[in-house]
Short mmCIF file of C-alpha atoms in Angstrom, two decimals:
data_model
loop_
_atom_site.label_atom_id
_atom_site.label_comp_id
_atom_site.label_asym_id
_atom_site.label_seq_id
_atom_site.Cartn_x
_atom_site.Cartn_y
_atom_site.Cartn_z
CA ASP A 1270 -15.59 -125.00 -32.70
CA THR A 1271 -14.31 -122.30 -30.35
CA GLY A 1272 -16.87 -119.62 -31.15
CA VAL A 1273 -19.88 -118.45 -29.15
CA SER A 1274 -22.46 -121.23 -28.89
CA GLN A 1275 -26.19 -120.72 -28.30
CA ASN A 1276 -28.90 -123.27 -27.54
CA PRO A 1277 -31.52 -123.97 -28.60
CA ARG A 1278 -31.26 -122.47 -32.06
CA HIS A 1279 -35.02 -122.27 -32.41
CA LYS A 1280 -37.77 -122.42 -29.79
CA ILE A 1281 -41.50 -122.40 -30.50
CA THR A 1282 -43.70 -121.92 -27.47
CA LYS A 1283 -47.22 -120.98 -26.53
CA ARG A 1284 -48.02 -117.64 -24.97
CA GLY A 1285 -47.66 -117.75 -21.20
CA GLN A 1286 -44.98 -120.44 -21.13
CA ASN A 1287 -41.45 -119.91 -19.80
CA VAL A 1288 -38.39 -120.35 -21.99
CA THR A 1289 -34.67 -120.43 -21.26
CA PHE A 1290 -31.79 -119.83 -23.62
CA ARG A 1291 -28.20 -120.77 -22.97
CA CYS A 1292 -25.03 -119.09 -24.20
CA ASP A 1293 -21.51 -120.50 -24.00
CA PRO A 1294 -19.03 -117.70 -24.72
CA ILE A 1295 -15.48 -118.02 -26.01
CA SER A 1296 -13.70 -119.54 -23.06
CA GLU A 1297 -11.26 -116.77 -22.15
CA HIS A 1298 -13.73 -113.92 -22.68
CA ASN A 1299 -14.67 -112.03 -19.54
CA ARG A 1300 -17.62 -110.06 -20.90
CA LEU A 1301 -20.90 -111.50 -22.11
CA TYR A 1302 -23.76 -109.62 -23.75
CA TRP A 1303 -27.35 -110.37 -24.69
CA TYR A 1304 -29.02 -108.60 -27.59
CA ARG A 1305 -32.42 -108.99 -29.21
CA GLN A 1306 -33.11 -108.58 -32.90
CA THR A 1307 -36.52 -108.31 -34.53
CA LEU A 1308 -37.25 -108.49 -38.24
CA GLY A 1309 -35.87 -105.55 -40.19
CA GLN A 1310 -34.08 -104.08 -37.20
CA GLY A 1311 -30.57 -104.14 -35.87
CA PRO A 1312 -29.69 -105.89 -32.62
CA GLU A 1313 -30.85 -104.11 -29.45
CA PHE A 1314 -28.86 -104.27 -26.24
CA LEU A 1315 -30.47 -106.14 -23.35
CA THR A 1316 -27.80 -106.71 -20.71
CA TYR A 1317 -24.16 -107.48 -20.13
CA PHE A 1318 -21.97 -109.29 -17.60
CA GLN A 1319 -18.40 -108.81 -16.61
CA ASN A 1320 -17.41 -112.21 -15.26
CA GLU A 1321 -20.38 -113.19 -13.05
CA ALA A 1322 -21.56 -109.65 -12.31
CA GLN A 1323 -24.49 -108.24 -14.27
CA LEU A 1324 -23.41 -104.63 -14.73
CA GLU A 1325 -26.06 -103.08 -16.97
CA LYS A 1326 -29.63 -103.83 -17.97
CA SER A 1327 -31.66 -102.15 -20.69
CA ARG A 1328 -35.14 -100.77 -20.10
CA LEU A 1329 -36.16 -103.39 -22.69
CA LEU A 1330 -35.49 -106.05 -20.09
CA SER A 1331 -38.82 -106.20 -18.28
CA ASP A 1332 -39.40 -108.04 -15.01
CA ARG A 1333 -40.30 -111.15 -17.00
CA PHE A 1334 -36.71 -111.38 -18.24
CA SER A 1335 -33.84 -112.61 -16.09
CA ALA A 1336 -30.28 -113.32 -17.05
CA GLU A 1337 -27.58 -115.06 -15.06
CA ARG A 1338 -23.96 -115.94 -15.51
CA PRO A 1339 -23.00 -118.20 -12.61
CA LYS A 1340 -19.27 -118.67 -12.14
CA GLY A 1341 -18.59 -116.24 -14.96
CA SER A 1342 -18.78 -118.88 -17.66
CA PHE A 1343 -21.99 -119.74 -19.54
CA SER A 1344 -25.08 -117.54 -19.29
CA THR A 1345 -28.82 -118.18 -19.34
CA LEU A 1346 -31.60 -115.84 -20.39
CA GLU A 1347 -35.03 -116.79 -19.07
CA ILE A 1348 -38.29 -115.27 -20.25
CA GLN A 1349 -41.29 -115.93 -18.04
CA ARG A 1350 -44.92 -115.78 -19.16
CA THR A 1351 -43.94 -115.24 -22.78
CA GLU A 1352 -45.92 -112.83 -24.94
CA GLN A 1353 -46.18 -112.68 -28.73
CA GLY A 1354 -44.09 -109.50 -28.67
CA ASP A 1355 -41.19 -111.52 -27.29
CA SER A 1356 -40.82 -113.28 -30.65
CA ALA A 1357 -37.35 -112.33 -31.85
CA MET A 1358 -33.81 -113.56 -32.37
CA TYR A 1359 -31.85 -113.52 -29.10
CA LEU A 1360 -28.16 -112.98 -29.73
CA CYS A 1361 -25.35 -113.62 -27.31
CA ALA A 1362 -21.92 -112.07 -27.72
CA SER A 1363 -18.68 -112.16 -25.78
CA SER A 1364 -15.52 -110.11 -25.67
CA LEU A 1365 -12.18 -109.94 -23.93
CA THR A 1366 -11.83 -106.39 -22.67
CA THR A 1367 -10.15 -104.86 -19.68
CA GLY A 1368 -10.80 -101.18 -20.28
CA GLY A 1369 -13.84 -98.99 -20.68
CA PHE A 1370 -14.16 -99.50 -24.41
CA VAL A 1371 -16.68 -102.13 -25.41
CA GLY A 1372 -14.28 -103.74 -27.87
CA GLU A 1373 -14.99 -106.21 -30.62
CA LEU A 1374 -17.97 -108.42 -29.86
CA PHE A 1375 -18.05 -112.00 -31.09
CA PHE A 1376 -21.65 -113.03 -31.70
CA GLY A 1377 -23.23 -116.45 -31.63
CA GLU A 1378 -25.69 -117.62 -34.27
CA GLY A 1379 -28.65 -116.67 -32.11
CA SER A 1380 -31.68 -118.38 -30.63
CA ARG A 1381 -34.90 -117.67 -32.46
CA LEU A 1382 -38.02 -117.50 -30.29
CA THR A 1383 -41.49 -117.86 -31.78
CA VAL A 1384 -44.40 -117.29 -29.41
CA LEU A 1385 -47.74 -118.56 -30.70
CA ASP B 533 -35.81 -92.71 -30.87
CA GLN B 534 -33.42 -94.23 -33.42
CA GLN B 535 -29.98 -92.94 -32.47
CA VAL B 536 -28.22 -94.76 -35.31
CA LYS B 537 -29.86 -94.79 -38.72
CA GLN B 538 -29.11 -96.54 -41.95
CA ASN B 539 -31.52 -94.98 -44.39
CA SER B 540 -30.90 -97.36 -47.29
CA PRO B 541 -32.47 -100.77 -46.65
CA SER B 542 -30.75 -102.20 -49.71
CA LEU B 543 -27.97 -101.50 -52.17
CA SER B 544 -27.05 -103.27 -55.39
CA VAL B 545 -23.54 -102.91 -56.85
CA GLN B 546 -21.74 -104.49 -59.75
CA GLU B 547 -18.80 -106.74 -58.97
CA GLY B 548 -15.52 -104.82 -59.09
CA ARG B 549 -17.12 -101.44 -58.42
CA ILE B 550 -17.15 -99.49 -55.16
CA SER B 551 -19.85 -100.11 -52.56
CA ILE B 552 -20.65 -97.20 -50.24
CA LEU B 553 -22.82 -97.82 -47.20
CA ASN B 554 -23.96 -94.88 -45.12
CA CYS B 555 -24.91 -94.36 -41.51
CA ASP B 556 -26.09 -91.33 -39.52
CA TYR B 557 -26.19 -90.89 -35.78
CA THR B 558 -27.63 -88.35 -33.39
CA ASN B 559 -25.76 -88.85 -30.11
CA SER B 560 -22.57 -86.80 -29.98
CA MET B 561 -21.42 -88.83 -26.96
CA PHE B 562 -20.74 -91.92 -29.06
CA ASP B 563 -16.99 -92.54 -28.87
CA TYR B 564 -16.45 -95.50 -31.16
CA PHE B 565 -18.09 -96.74 -34.32
CA LEU B 566 -18.10 -100.21 -35.79
CA TRP B 567 -19.36 -102.03 -38.86
CA TYR B 568 -20.66 -105.58 -38.66
CA LYS B 569 -21.51 -107.93 -41.49
CA LYS B 570 -24.19 -110.59 -41.27
CA TYR B 571 -24.83 -113.60 -43.48
CA PRO B 572 -28.16 -115.48 -43.26
CA ALA B 573 -28.42 -117.89 -40.32
CA GLU B 574 -25.22 -116.54 -38.79
CA GLY B 575 -24.50 -114.00 -36.09
CA PRO B 576 -23.02 -110.61 -37.01
CA THR B 577 -19.25 -110.57 -37.48
CA PHE B 578 -17.01 -107.61 -36.84
CA LEU B 579 -15.63 -105.91 -39.92
CA ILE B 580 -13.91 -102.63 -39.07
CA SER B 581 -14.05 -99.85 -36.49
CA ILE B 582 -13.06 -96.24 -35.98
CA SER B 583 -12.47 -94.10 -32.93
CA SER B 584 -14.26 -90.77 -32.70
CA ILE B 585 -10.89 -89.02 -32.67
CA LYS B 586 -10.08 -90.23 -36.17
CA ASP B 587 -11.70 -89.54 -39.52
CA LYS B 588 -10.55 -92.56 -41.50
CA ASN B 589 -9.56 -96.15 -40.93
CA GLU B 590 -8.55 -98.58 -43.62
CA ASP B 591 -8.25 -102.36 -43.63
CA GLY B 592 -7.61 -103.96 -46.97
CA ARG B 593 -10.61 -103.42 -49.24
CA PHE B 594 -12.59 -101.78 -46.43
CA THR B 595 -12.37 -98.14 -45.38
CA VAL B 596 -14.53 -96.37 -42.85
CA PHE B 597 -14.89 -92.59 -42.90
CA LEU B 598 -16.20 -90.53 -40.00
CA ASN B 599 -17.54 -86.98 -40.31
CA LYS B 600 -18.22 -85.86 -36.77
CA SER B 601 -19.61 -82.47 -37.67
CA ALA B 602 -22.22 -84.13 -39.87
CA LYS B 603 -22.63 -87.09 -37.49
CA HIS B 604 -22.16 -89.37 -40.45
CA LEU B 605 -20.04 -92.39 -41.20
CA SER B 606 -19.63 -94.48 -44.29
CA LEU B 607 -18.11 -97.79 -45.24
CA HIS B 608 -16.38 -98.11 -48.61
CA ILE B 609 -15.69 -101.51 -50.11
CA VAL B 610 -13.48 -101.54 -53.16
CA PRO B 611 -13.39 -103.58 -55.27
CA SER B 612 -16.68 -105.24 -54.36
CA GLN B 613 -16.76 -109.04 -54.53
CA PRO B 614 -19.68 -111.52 -54.63
CA GLY B 615 -18.78 -112.71 -51.12
CA ASP B 616 -19.48 -109.20 -49.84
CA SER B 617 -23.21 -109.79 -50.37
CA ALA B 618 -24.63 -109.62 -46.84
CA VAL B 619 -26.45 -107.31 -44.44
CA TYR B 620 -24.22 -104.59 -43.02
CA PHE B 621 -24.90 -102.96 -39.67
CA CYS B 622 -23.25 -99.86 -38.36
CA ALA B 623 -23.01 -99.55 -34.60
CA ALA B 624 -21.94 -96.91 -32.12
CA SER B 625 -20.64 -97.51 -28.64
CA GLU B 626 -22.18 -95.87 -25.62
CA GLY B 627 -20.38 -97.16 -22.59
CA GLN B 628 -20.53 -100.92 -22.69
CA LYS B 629 -23.35 -101.23 -25.14
CA LEU B 630 -23.50 -101.01 -28.90
CA VAL B 631 -26.37 -99.15 -30.56
CA PHE B 632 -27.04 -100.63 -33.99
CA GLY B 633 -28.62 -99.24 -37.10
CA GLN B 634 -31.34 -101.14 -38.97
CA GLY B 635 -28.94 -102.61 -41.50
CA THR B 636 -28.38 -102.33 -45.26
CA ARG B 637 -28.62 -105.39 -47.49
CA LEU B 638 -25.76 -105.26 -50.01
CA THR B 639 -26.03 -107.35 -53.15
CA ILE B 640 -23.03 -107.67 -55.45
CA ASN B 641 -24.03 -108.54 -58.99
CA PRO B 642 -21.62 -110.42 -61.27
#
């Protein structure tokens, strides 16, 4: 399978715990995006990387959230001290783009977080 | 503030007929618009897009129309097929991020 891969697919945690999600993009894609989707809503932009550089972060990404993309390959999204409001589907997407246009994003299946 | 809105949460269409999904936006700086389709337990998949300098783009059974003066776009699917049953999201690009609508669940009835 050469698509975008996300792990784990589902994480249940207690409030206050830390969680980490991993995204493996399509191998030749230089841009990687994280989105969050809650029930009944469309995906909301969180952050994106071009290679290893994190170029934009949404105001939704509080200090408890940190994303990395070491070596410009896979990415991790860590949420510290989880809150019930963090319960959502976390979607990763990648694209191969050289210009300013965002281009077609290829999404993974998502990692669902449930905070009890 | 919802910059991209899909006001119909659901739509039911008979197989073979035309499906029309609508989307409104408020930000005149959006320069590209896209439609994504999502099946349960899968991530969204790209369907079709249109630049803000065009008013129509067609790809097989799918056509997207853009009315910039009304800040409105629509997706036409004709003829509709059972496999088209999914949630459809419209999205608009603002720099490197996509702003999505809430989605419309399309059901194609045999």
